Structure formats: structure tokens, C-alpha cells
Amino acid sequence: MKVLIMVPAYNEEENIERVIQHLISEYPQYDYIVINDGSQDATAQICQDHGYHLLDLPINLGLAGGFQAGMKYAWLGGYDAAIQFDGDGQHDPKYLPLLVETMEKEKADIVIGSRFVEEKKPWSARMIGSRILQLAIRITTGKKITDPTSGMRLFSKKVIQEFATSMNYGPEPDTICYLLRQGAKIKEVQVTMHERIAGESYLSIPRSFWYMLCMTISIFFIQWFRKRR
Amino acid sequence: MSITLRVVLIVVSVITFLYVMRRINKSQMQIGDSIYWILFSMVLVILSIFPQIVDWIKQILGIASTVNCIFLVIIFLLLMKIFSMSIKISQLENKLTGLTQRYAIDQNRFQKEDKE
């Protein structure tokens, strides 16, 4: 299976070198692509100096736009699967073979690296948000997704084209919910994630609140009416 | 607030909601942009079903008629939308400018490399 690791990076000058060097030395069987989402820091420069495979977006598109750029690259490059892999060191590449194996064995459309298949979900503020989303997906689809906000997702060839070319296919729980409703096969495997080593997190408190509001409205009102073409 | 006005508001809200859904189904609108209109139509439906809320706002602000108060709420919501759209347009213009400049500079660099 020809697998592409998509590494979206926004202002990750402190992390990107370590993450990519690790991928290159330990997992040469997979291709990778760094998607620099218009960073203001030296992220692009570091990638160019080391000769890393780089999509350098000249302006900031946000997570969804950068992710779609990676999907387009995977689709045009004829990859069998593409995985979203954070550039800040939160994701551990040792789970990549497990995700790929699961996709092949289960013939899944999407495999999610979940923190909570076997582990119990804590009651922190962030995880209460995760519980609300999990419940929303349960109510609207009847399926159990234990870690809907996990950023570690492997997509099969079948869905890559859809993600690459359609509107409203962001890498977010509401898209997962929508695809579940349309009959996509989504599997989860247990992974452990690290705390980010350097740099700042993307989600502030007002942003998290807005995010939750959008996601709940989207799952309950919008995905319900959407039809797949 | 008259029954007729309440019914009209509810009907218009439902039509707005369905219209927004149609746009999303046809991939002509992003979900993030639709959230506002869905909340907007929800607010109108809630105010039509529970006019007590409007009466309460009316008393606080000292507005004579309920209908005027409804208008005020709608004008406020629309102003908020115009303001956020104005910000968004500025950002889009800025991005488009940056993109065009970068494109031209890259083209220039390619031409130089070709000559060498």
C-alpha cells in the first residue's frame, strides 16, 4: 500500500525538524509531505534547507484548507492511503503501521487513532467537549466514536478524492459524522498521544467555545440534511 | 405581537433554514457561514413562540411597541453580520494581494532560473 503522511505545520519551527527527521529515519517505507500553512516563522526555510518534501502555501488557509491541500497532493499522486499527522510532536509515528494494517484488514474507509478505545476518558474541560461530540454522533448515527476530535486519521483511496475536491469536508468531527451517516466504514485503534513539546496550542477558550457551538449545530442540524453525491 | 406576524416570522425562518440547507447540499456554501443563518432563524422562531422575551426587552429599553422591538433585534443581528463580513472582506483582499504578489515574484524567479 502506497501511504502518504501529511504533516500540516503552522509556525512549527521548533518542532518540524525533529518530527520529520524521525519519520525519515524510522519510517522510510512511507512518503511524507509537509504542508506549511503560511507560517510567519522559519518553518518553510527549515524545510527547504533540509530538502524536505514541502507544499509551501503562500498565505494562511487555516487547518481545513491546509489539510485539503495535502489530500489533493495525495489524490493527484495516486496514493492508496493518506494520514493526517501533526507537526507539533503530539502524534507518535510508531502507531502508523498499526493504522495501515487495520485499514487493510478491516477494509475501512477511515481509521482513527483514538486515545480512548481501551483507556478511560478523563473529565477535564476539553474531554467534556469530546464527550458531547461523542454523544452527538451516537444520537445521529448510532455509531460509537470514542475520540471524535483525534487529529490522527488515516483515509483510504476511496475517500481521498472526495476530501480533495469537495466543499465542507474539513478534518473535523462533523465530517466524520456525515460520512458515518452515508455508510462509510470507520474503525478506531488505541494510541497514546504526547503533550506538545514546544510552541502554542491552536485552541483558546473562546475559540473552543465557538468550535463546540459550530460542531454541535453542524452535527445535529446540517449533516442530517446533507446528501452525498 | 399579532398572531399573523408571529406566523409570518416562523414561516420565513423555516424557509431560510431550508434554503441554507439547499445551498450546502449543492456545495455552494460553507458550513461555518451557514451557522449564523441557522442561529438567526432559530432566534426568530423562539421570539415568535415566546413573545414574552420581546416584551421583557421592550420594558428594559423603554420601547413603545413590540413590533419595533422585533425590528431592533433584527437590525442588531444584521449589523453584527455586516460588521463580520466587512472584516472578512478585508482579510480576503489582504490574502489576495499577498497571493498575487507572491505569484509574480515566483514567476520572476522561474524566468531568471530558465535564462541561467
Short mmCIF file of C-alpha atoms in Angstrom, two decimals:
data_model
loop_
_atom_site.label_atom_id
_atom_site.label_comp_id
_atom_site.label_asym_id
_atom_site.label_seq_id
_atom_site.Cartn_x
_atom_site.Cartn_y
_atom_site.Cartn_z
CA MET A 1 0.00 0.00 0.00
CA LYS A 2 1.34 3.40 -1.01
CA VAL A 3 0.91 5.60 2.06
CA LEU A 4 1.37 9.35 2.39
CA ILE A 5 1.96 11.09 5.72
CA MET A 6 0.55 14.63 5.61
CA VAL A 7 2.19 16.91 8.15
CA PRO A 8 0.37 20.26 8.41
CA ALA A 9 2.66 22.85 10.02
CA TYR A 10 1.79 26.35 11.16
CA ASN A 11 4.59 28.15 12.98
CA GLU A 12 6.29 24.89 13.97
CA GLU A 13 9.96 25.94 13.61
CA GLU A 14 10.76 24.40 16.99
CA ASN A 15 9.21 21.01 16.21
CA ILE A 16 9.29 20.37 12.48
CA GLU A 17 12.91 19.24 12.14
CA ARG A 18 12.68 16.67 14.94
CA VAL A 19 9.35 15.29 13.68
CA ILE A 20 10.45 14.94 10.04
CA GLN A 21 13.94 13.56 10.83
CA HIS A 22 12.27 10.88 12.94
CA LEU A 23 9.87 9.99 10.10
CA ILE A 24 12.67 9.84 7.52
CA SER A 25 14.99 7.67 9.59
CA GLU A 26 12.45 5.28 11.14
CA TYR A 27 9.71 5.02 8.52
CA PRO A 28 11.28 5.29 5.06
CA GLN A 29 8.58 2.96 3.66
CA TYR A 30 6.07 5.84 3.83
CA ASP A 31 6.14 9.05 1.80
CA TYR A 32 5.59 12.30 3.65
CA ILE A 33 4.70 15.86 2.74
CA VAL A 34 4.98 18.93 4.95
CA ILE A 35 2.19 21.45 4.34
CA ASN A 36 3.40 24.83 5.54
CA ASP A 37 0.23 26.85 6.06
CA GLY A 38 1.64 30.34 5.53
CA SER A 39 3.76 30.32 8.71
CA GLN A 40 5.31 33.60 9.78
CA ASP A 41 8.31 31.87 11.33
CA ALA A 42 11.13 29.88 9.74
CA THR A 43 9.16 26.65 9.16
CA ALA A 44 9.40 26.85 5.36
CA GLN A 45 13.06 27.87 5.47
CA ILE A 46 13.98 24.90 7.68
CA CYS A 47 12.19 22.51 5.31
CA GLN A 48 13.91 23.97 2.25
CA ASP A 49 17.34 23.89 3.89
CA HIS A 50 16.96 20.20 4.71
CA GLY A 51 15.37 19.37 1.36
CA TYR A 52 12.16 18.06 2.93
CA HIS A 53 9.15 17.42 0.69
CA LEU A 54 7.20 20.63 1.09
CA LEU A 55 3.95 22.22 -0.01
CA ASP A 56 4.54 25.86 0.82
CA LEU A 57 1.19 27.69 0.93
CA PRO A 58 1.92 31.40 0.36
CA ILE A 59 -0.98 32.51 2.58
CA ASN A 60 -2.60 31.06 5.68
CA LEU A 61 -5.61 28.90 4.73
CA GLY A 62 -6.38 27.50 8.17
CA LEU A 63 -6.39 23.84 9.20
CA ALA A 64 -9.13 22.77 6.75
CA GLY A 65 -7.50 24.43 3.73
CA GLY A 66 -4.05 23.07 4.53
CA PHE A 67 -5.45 19.60 5.10
CA GLN A 68 -7.27 19.74 1.76
CA ALA A 69 -4.04 20.75 0.03
CA GLY A 70 -2.47 17.58 1.41
CA MET A 71 -5.44 15.50 0.26
CA LYS A 72 -5.16 16.97 -3.23
CA TYR A 73 -1.47 16.07 -3.30
CA ALA A 74 -2.34 12.51 -2.19
CA TRP A 75 -5.11 12.20 -4.77
CA LEU A 76 -3.03 13.52 -7.70
CA GLY A 77 -0.06 11.38 -6.57
CA GLY A 78 -2.23 8.24 -6.69
CA TYR A 79 -1.73 7.24 -3.05
CA ASP A 80 -3.72 4.33 -1.57
CA ALA A 81 -3.98 5.96 1.83
CA ALA A 82 -3.14 9.28 3.46
CA ILE A 83 -2.70 10.02 7.14
CA GLN A 84 -3.05 13.32 8.93
CA PHE A 85 -0.05 13.67 11.22
CA ASP A 86 0.51 16.70 13.44
CA GLY A 87 3.75 18.63 13.01
CA ASP A 88 3.97 19.56 16.69
CA GLY A 89 5.13 16.20 18.01
CA GLN A 90 1.82 15.14 19.58
CA HIS A 91 1.45 12.13 17.33
CA ASP A 92 3.75 9.13 17.72
CA PRO A 93 4.69 7.56 14.38
CA LYS A 94 5.08 4.12 15.98
CA TYR A 95 1.31 3.66 15.51
CA LEU A 96 1.43 4.27 11.74
CA PRO A 97 1.94 0.58 10.78
CA LEU A 98 -0.94 -0.40 13.11
CA LEU A 99 -3.31 2.08 11.46
CA VAL A 100 -2.32 0.97 7.97
CA GLU A 101 -2.65 -2.72 8.94
CA THR A 102 -6.11 -2.11 10.39
CA MET A 103 -7.23 -0.36 7.22
CA GLU A 104 -6.06 -3.29 5.06
CA LYS A 105 -7.52 -5.96 7.34
CA GLU A 106 -10.88 -4.32 8.02
CA LYS A 107 -11.27 -2.71 4.58
CA ALA A 108 -12.06 0.52 6.43
CA ASP A 109 -12.55 3.89 4.75
CA ILE A 110 -11.14 5.81 7.71
CA VAL A 111 -9.05 4.57 10.64
CA ILE A 112 -8.86 6.89 13.66
CA GLY A 113 -6.04 6.75 16.17
CA SER A 114 -8.12 7.06 19.35
CA ARG A 115 -6.86 7.74 22.85
CA PHE A 116 -9.94 6.13 24.41
CA VAL A 117 -10.67 2.72 22.89
CA GLU A 118 -9.30 0.94 25.95
CA GLU A 119 -8.35 3.88 28.14
CA LYS A 120 -10.98 5.75 30.17
CA LYS A 121 -11.77 9.31 29.14
CA PRO A 122 -10.92 11.84 31.89
CA TRP A 123 -13.33 14.60 33.00
CA SER A 124 -11.24 17.62 32.01
CA ALA A 125 -12.90 20.60 30.28
CA ARG A 126 -11.55 19.53 26.91
CA MET A 127 -12.74 15.97 27.34
CA ILE A 128 -16.24 17.09 28.33
CA GLY A 129 -16.34 18.74 24.91
CA SER A 130 -15.20 15.45 23.42
CA ARG A 131 -17.96 13.61 25.31
CA ILE A 132 -20.61 16.00 23.96
CA LEU A 133 -19.42 15.38 20.41
CA GLN A 134 -19.29 11.62 21.01
CA LEU A 135 -22.88 11.72 22.28
CA ALA A 136 -24.00 13.86 19.32
CA ILE A 137 -22.50 11.35 16.88
CA ARG A 138 -24.07 8.47 18.84
CA ILE A 139 -27.52 10.10 18.67
CA THR A 140 -27.40 10.99 14.98
CA THR A 141 -25.66 7.87 13.62
CA GLY A 142 -26.00 5.19 16.29
CA LYS A 143 -22.24 4.54 16.00
CA LYS A 144 -19.64 4.82 18.73
CA ILE A 145 -16.63 7.02 18.02
CA THR A 146 -14.59 7.19 21.21
CA ASP A 147 -12.26 10.02 20.14
CA PRO A 148 -14.03 12.26 17.61
CA THR A 149 -11.51 15.11 17.91
CA SER A 150 -8.41 12.98 17.39
CA GLY A 151 -6.27 14.52 14.66
CA MET A 152 -4.66 11.20 13.77
CA ARG A 153 -6.79 9.84 10.96
CA LEU A 154 -5.91 7.52 8.06
CA PHE A 155 -8.01 7.96 4.92
CA SER A 156 -8.40 5.35 2.18
CA LYS A 157 -8.17 5.98 -1.54
CA LYS A 158 -11.95 5.81 -1.76
CA VAL A 159 -12.47 8.91 0.38
CA ILE A 160 -9.29 10.83 -0.54
CA GLN A 161 -10.80 12.11 -3.78
CA GLU A 162 -13.94 13.29 -2.00
CA PHE A 163 -11.89 15.16 0.58
CA ALA A 164 -9.62 16.59 -2.11
CA THR A 165 -12.32 18.02 -4.34
CA SER A 166 -15.47 18.79 -2.33
CA MET A 167 -16.55 21.67 -0.17
CA ASN A 168 -17.42 21.10 3.51
CA TYR A 169 -15.05 18.17 4.04
CA GLY A 170 -12.97 19.65 6.86
CA PRO A 171 -10.89 17.35 9.09
CA GLU A 172 -13.43 17.71 11.89
CA PRO A 173 -15.91 15.52 13.82
CA ASP A 174 -18.89 16.73 11.79
CA THR A 175 -17.38 15.33 8.58
CA ILE A 176 -16.78 12.01 10.38
CA CYS A 177 -20.43 12.08 11.46
CA TYR A 178 -21.59 12.86 7.93
CA LEU A 179 -19.53 10.06 6.38
CA LEU A 180 -20.80 7.61 9.01
CA ARG A 181 -24.37 8.52 8.09
CA GLN A 182 -23.53 7.92 4.44
CA GLY A 183 -22.36 4.40 5.25
CA ALA A 184 -18.58 4.84 5.42
CA LYS A 185 -16.70 2.24 7.46
CA ILE A 186 -14.76 3.91 10.27
CA LYS A 187 -12.54 1.98 12.67
CA GLU A 188 -10.64 3.11 15.76
CA VAL A 189 -7.38 1.81 17.20
CA GLN A 190 -5.89 2.60 20.59
CA VAL A 191 -2.97 5.07 20.52
CA THR A 192 -1.22 7.26 23.06
CA MET A 193 -0.55 10.91 22.30
CA HIS A 194 2.15 13.15 23.70
CA GLU A 195 1.74 16.61 25.13
CA ARG A 196 3.07 19.12 22.64
CA ILE A 197 6.76 19.67 23.27
CA ALA A 198 7.17 23.27 22.08
CA GLY A 199 5.03 26.04 20.68
CA GLU A 200 1.46 27.08 21.39
CA SER A 201 -1.80 25.20 21.05
CA TYR A 202 -4.33 26.25 18.43
CA LEU A 203 -7.40 26.29 20.68
CA SER A 204 -8.00 29.18 23.07
CA ILE A 205 -11.07 29.29 25.36
CA PRO A 206 -13.36 31.49 23.21
CA ARG A 207 -12.25 29.61 20.14
CA SER A 208 -13.04 26.28 21.82
CA PHE A 209 -16.50 27.55 22.75
CA TRP A 210 -17.20 28.67 19.19
CA TYR A 211 -15.81 25.38 17.90
CA MET A 212 -18.15 23.36 20.10
CA LEU A 213 -21.14 25.50 19.08
CA CYS A 214 -20.37 25.07 15.37
CA MET A 215 -19.76 21.34 15.70
CA THR A 216 -22.97 20.64 17.64
CA ILE A 217 -25.12 22.71 15.29
CA SER A 218 -23.40 21.13 12.33
CA ILE A 219 -23.88 17.56 13.60
CA PHE A 220 -27.49 18.00 14.71
CA PHE A 221 -28.87 20.31 12.04
CA ILE A 222 -26.67 20.34 8.97
CA GLN A 223 -25.23 16.85 8.49
CA TRP A 224 -28.74 15.49 8.96
CA PHE A 225 -29.87 17.16 5.74
CA ARG A 226 -26.76 16.59 3.66
CA LYS A 227 -26.77 14.13 0.79
CA ARG A 228 -23.65 12.54 -0.69
CA ARG A 229 -23.32 12.91 -4.42
CA MET B 1 -47.32 41.00 18.74
CA SER B 2 -50.11 39.84 16.41
CA ILE B 3 -50.61 36.16 15.58
CA THR B 4 -50.18 36.95 11.88
CA LEU B 5 -46.72 38.47 12.42
CA ARG B 6 -45.67 35.52 14.58
CA VAL B 7 -46.78 33.01 11.93
CA VAL B 8 -45.05 35.00 9.17
CA LEU B 9 -41.78 35.11 11.16
CA ILE B 10 -41.89 31.35 11.76
CA VAL B 11 -42.65 30.58 8.11
CA VAL B 12 -39.88 32.91 6.87
CA SER B 13 -37.41 31.33 9.32
CA VAL B 14 -38.23 27.81 8.16
CA ILE B 15 -37.85 28.86 4.51
CA THR B 16 -34.47 30.49 5.33
CA PHE B 17 -33.32 27.31 7.04
CA LEU B 18 -34.35 25.09 4.10
CA TYR B 19 -32.75 27.48 1.62
CA VAL B 20 -29.44 27.41 3.52
CA MET B 21 -29.57 23.59 3.59
CA ARG B 22 -30.11 23.52 -0.17
CA ARG B 23 -27.04 25.69 -0.69
CA ILE B 24 -24.96 23.35 1.47
CA ASN B 25 -26.23 20.28 -0.38
CA LYS B 26 -25.24 21.88 -3.65
CA SER B 27 -21.79 22.72 -2.18
CA GLN B 28 -22.37 26.44 -2.68
CA MET B 29 -21.96 27.46 0.95
CA GLN B 30 -19.53 26.59 3.71
CA ILE B 31 -20.87 25.16 6.93
CA GLY B 32 -19.15 27.84 9.02
CA ASP B 33 -21.01 30.56 7.12
CA SER B 34 -24.34 28.79 7.41
CA ILE B 35 -24.18 28.60 11.22
CA TYR B 36 -25.10 32.29 11.52
CA TRP B 37 -28.24 31.94 9.40
CA ILE B 38 -29.33 28.85 11.27
CA LEU B 39 -28.93 30.66 14.61
CA PHE B 40 -30.67 33.72 13.11
CA SER B 41 -33.72 31.74 12.04
CA MET B 42 -33.75 29.94 15.41
CA VAL B 43 -33.81 33.29 17.26
CA LEU B 44 -36.75 34.49 15.14
CA VAL B 45 -38.68 31.26 15.79
CA ILE B 46 -38.01 31.46 19.53
CA LEU B 47 -39.11 35.13 19.69
CA SER B 48 -42.29 34.28 17.76
CA ILE B 49 -43.17 31.38 20.04
CA PHE B 50 -42.30 33.21 23.26
CA PRO B 51 -43.19 36.91 22.70
CA GLN B 52 -42.71 37.41 26.47
CA ILE B 53 -38.98 37.65 25.77
CA VAL B 54 -39.59 40.57 23.42
CA ASP B 55 -41.89 42.23 25.96
CA TRP B 56 -39.13 41.93 28.54
CA ILE B 57 -36.54 43.57 26.23
CA LYS B 58 -39.14 46.22 25.35
CA GLN B 59 -39.61 47.17 29.01
CA ILE B 60 -35.89 47.35 29.72
CA LEU B 61 -35.18 49.58 26.71
CA GLY B 62 -38.39 51.60 27.04
CA ILE B 63 -39.64 50.93 23.53
CA ALA B 64 -43.34 51.57 22.92
CA SER B 65 -44.38 48.72 20.66
CA THR B 66 -43.37 45.07 20.50
CA VAL B 67 -43.01 45.12 16.72
CA ASN B 68 -40.44 47.92 16.93
CA CYS B 69 -38.51 45.85 19.40
CA ILE B 70 -38.50 42.86 16.99
CA PHE B 71 -37.16 45.17 14.28
CA LEU B 72 -34.47 46.41 16.64
CA VAL B 73 -33.36 42.85 17.38
CA ILE B 74 -33.25 42.01 13.67
CA ILE B 75 -31.34 45.22 12.82
CA PHE B 76 -28.83 44.45 15.57
CA LEU B 77 -28.26 40.91 14.29
CA LEU B 78 -27.86 42.14 10.71
CA LEU B 79 -25.41 44.87 11.77
CA MET B 80 -23.32 42.23 13.53
CA LYS B 81 -23.29 40.19 10.31
CA ILE B 82 -22.32 43.19 8.17
CA PHE B 83 -19.50 44.01 10.56
CA SER B 84 -18.09 40.48 10.49
CA MET B 85 -18.45 40.38 6.70
CA SER B 86 -16.58 43.66 6.44
CA ILE B 87 -13.70 42.21 8.46
CA LYS B 88 -13.75 39.05 6.35
CA ILE B 89 -13.63 41.03 3.09
CA SER B 90 -10.63 43.00 4.36
CA GLN B 91 -8.84 39.76 5.19
CA LEU B 92 -9.72 38.26 1.82
CA GLU B 93 -8.42 41.33 -0.03
CA ASN B 94 -5.24 41.19 2.00
CA LYS B 95 -4.77 37.50 1.21
CA LEU B 96 -5.50 38.01 -2.48
CA THR B 97 -2.94 40.83 -2.63
CA GLY B 98 -0.34 38.68 -0.90
CA LEU B 99 -1.06 35.75 -3.19
CA THR B 100 -0.80 37.84 -6.37
CA GLN B 101 2.47 39.42 -5.26
CA ARG B 102 3.96 36.07 -4.32
CA TYR B 103 2.85 34.59 -7.65
CA ALA B 104 4.54 37.39 -9.60
CA ILE B 105 7.75 37.09 -7.58
CA ASP B 106 7.85 33.30 -8.10
CA GLN B 107 7.28 33.76 -11.85
CA ASN B 108 10.13 36.23 -11.97
CA ARG B 109 12.38 33.76 -10.15
CA PHE B 110 11.48 30.93 -12.55
CA GLN B 111 12.26 33.11 -15.58
CA LYS B 112 15.65 34.02 -14.15
CA GLU B 113 16.41 30.34 -13.49
CA ASP B 114 15.37 29.45 -17.06
CA LYS B 115 17.78 32.01 -18.50
CA GLU B 116 20.64 30.69 -16.45
#
